[in-house]
Steps between C-alpha positions, in 0.01 A plus 500: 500500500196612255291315704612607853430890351157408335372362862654775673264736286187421677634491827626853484151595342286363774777668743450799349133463477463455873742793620296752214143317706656547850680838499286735155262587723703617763751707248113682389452575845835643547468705212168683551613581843672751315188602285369838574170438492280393813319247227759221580407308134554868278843612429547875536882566515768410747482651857582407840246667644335195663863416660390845663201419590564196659767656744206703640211249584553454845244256489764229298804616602374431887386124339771416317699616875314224678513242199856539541566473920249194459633360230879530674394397856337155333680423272785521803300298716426239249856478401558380886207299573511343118883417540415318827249273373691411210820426729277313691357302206806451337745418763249326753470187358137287542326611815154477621315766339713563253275440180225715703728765598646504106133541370367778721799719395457434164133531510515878422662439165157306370241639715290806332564818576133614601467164785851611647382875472177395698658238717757791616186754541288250756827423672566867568119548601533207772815592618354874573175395685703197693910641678347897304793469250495693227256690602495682136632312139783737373865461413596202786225292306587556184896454615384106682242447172810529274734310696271190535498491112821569412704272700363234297673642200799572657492139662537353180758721318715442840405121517605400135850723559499258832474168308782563283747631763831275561492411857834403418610868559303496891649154596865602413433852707386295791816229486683867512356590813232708407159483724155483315392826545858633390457289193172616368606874528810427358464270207124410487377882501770566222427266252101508501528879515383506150216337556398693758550862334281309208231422790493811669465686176185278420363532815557894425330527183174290635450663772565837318236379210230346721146587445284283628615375819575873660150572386359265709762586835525881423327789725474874503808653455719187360396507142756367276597592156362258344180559616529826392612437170172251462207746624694778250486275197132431617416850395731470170837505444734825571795564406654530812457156551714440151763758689505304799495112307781631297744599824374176650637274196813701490591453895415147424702481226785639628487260830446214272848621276673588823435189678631273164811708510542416830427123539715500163782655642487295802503175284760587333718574806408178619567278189849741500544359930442150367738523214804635732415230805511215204856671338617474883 
């Protein structure tokens, strides 16, 4: 027993360790959003005078308006076009093309940033001068940019829910009389609805913290909040952009909390199903 508590010692002290590395800075941030001083390193008192502030630059508020539809319509359209490829990975079996068609749409997940940013910018440029579509880079380029890269991520998170599913459950719904399509809306869509909540939501938060790529795909008129949070920070840090970090990790952190409640609850109703069906 002595020796089960000694090792557990330096577990909890590295745990600790990590969490204090991970998450200090981001509690020092939070606080001097609150500092009423514009010097965003000297405390001067508490204030929420930056909270103010923040509501009236038009110039964030109308980026953070655009991160958001962009980051809602791909991470949408990735859910779809992810869940597909994953289905059709998964469930497909060996076909010709298969290992080709697994690497291009995983491919996004190791490729850097700046060649997809560029590879996305000449695409755009070619298209234009060839069929005249887009004719200017705005908010459908960044919305196709974001959905290339992040059905890759929800491919995976989808796939690996896939692999451990119990075809079991499909098979018996078929012998019942259910057709395919019936049983993937009604017991395959169920039961990997976890997994795609947890996709969509990291689809969400890339597209809503990408940089680099909407740099490259961006025009006149679509710039992102992101990109206006870099070219700020450029010229030093305000603390507006404290205000606005701090309401971004508290949405976040309420989604996150919100979500675990909910895939919680749902476990539990389903380990409660499974409990009465094996008592019957």
């Amino acid at each position: 027993m002595a020796t089960e508590q000694s090792a557990g010692w330096p577990t909890r002290l590295i745990l600790a360790a990590g969490f204090i590395f991970l998450y200090a800075p981001i509690l020092v941030l939070m606080i001097y959003s609150f500092n009423e001083s514009r010097l965003v390193t000297v405390w001067s008192g508490f204030s929420t005078r930056w909270y103010g502030e923040l509501l009236n630059n038009q110039q964030i508020l109308g980026a953070a308006w655009m991160s958001v539809r962009i980051a809602f319509v791909s991470a949408t359209s990735a859910l779809v076009f992810g869940t597909l490829a994953s289905v059709a990975i998964v469930r497909f079996g060996r076909f010709r093309g298969k290992t080709l068609f697994t690497g291009m749409i995983t491919a996004p997940l190791v490729m850097p940033e700046v060649i997809t940013g560029l590879s996305l910018l000449l695409l755009f440029v070619t298209l234009g001068q060839l069929v005249g579509w887009p004719q200017e880079r705005g908010m459908a380029t960044i919305w196709i940019a974001h959905t290339t890269f992040n059905m890759a991520y929800v491919s995976v998170v989808v796939s690996a829910r896939l692999r451990e599913f119990d075809t079991t459950l499909e098979e018996a719904a078929m012998d019942l009389g259910a057709g395919r399509l019936a049983v993937f809306f009604r017991i395959t869509l169920p039961i990997i609805a976890p997994a795609l909540f947890s996709g969509w939501l990291l689809a969400f938060t890339l597209s809503l913290d990408d940089l680099v790529i909407a740099s490259f795909v961006s025009g006149p008129g679509s710039t992102t909040l992101p990109m206006v949070v870099f070219s700020s920070v450029r010229r030093g840090v305000s603390p507006e952009i404290n205000a606005l970090a701090t309401i971004l990790v508290g949405l976040v952190a309420s989604v996150s909390l919100l979500s675990w409640w909910l895939m919680r609850r749902r476990e539990t109703q389903r380990q409660r199903d499974m409990q009465r069906a094996a008592l019957q």
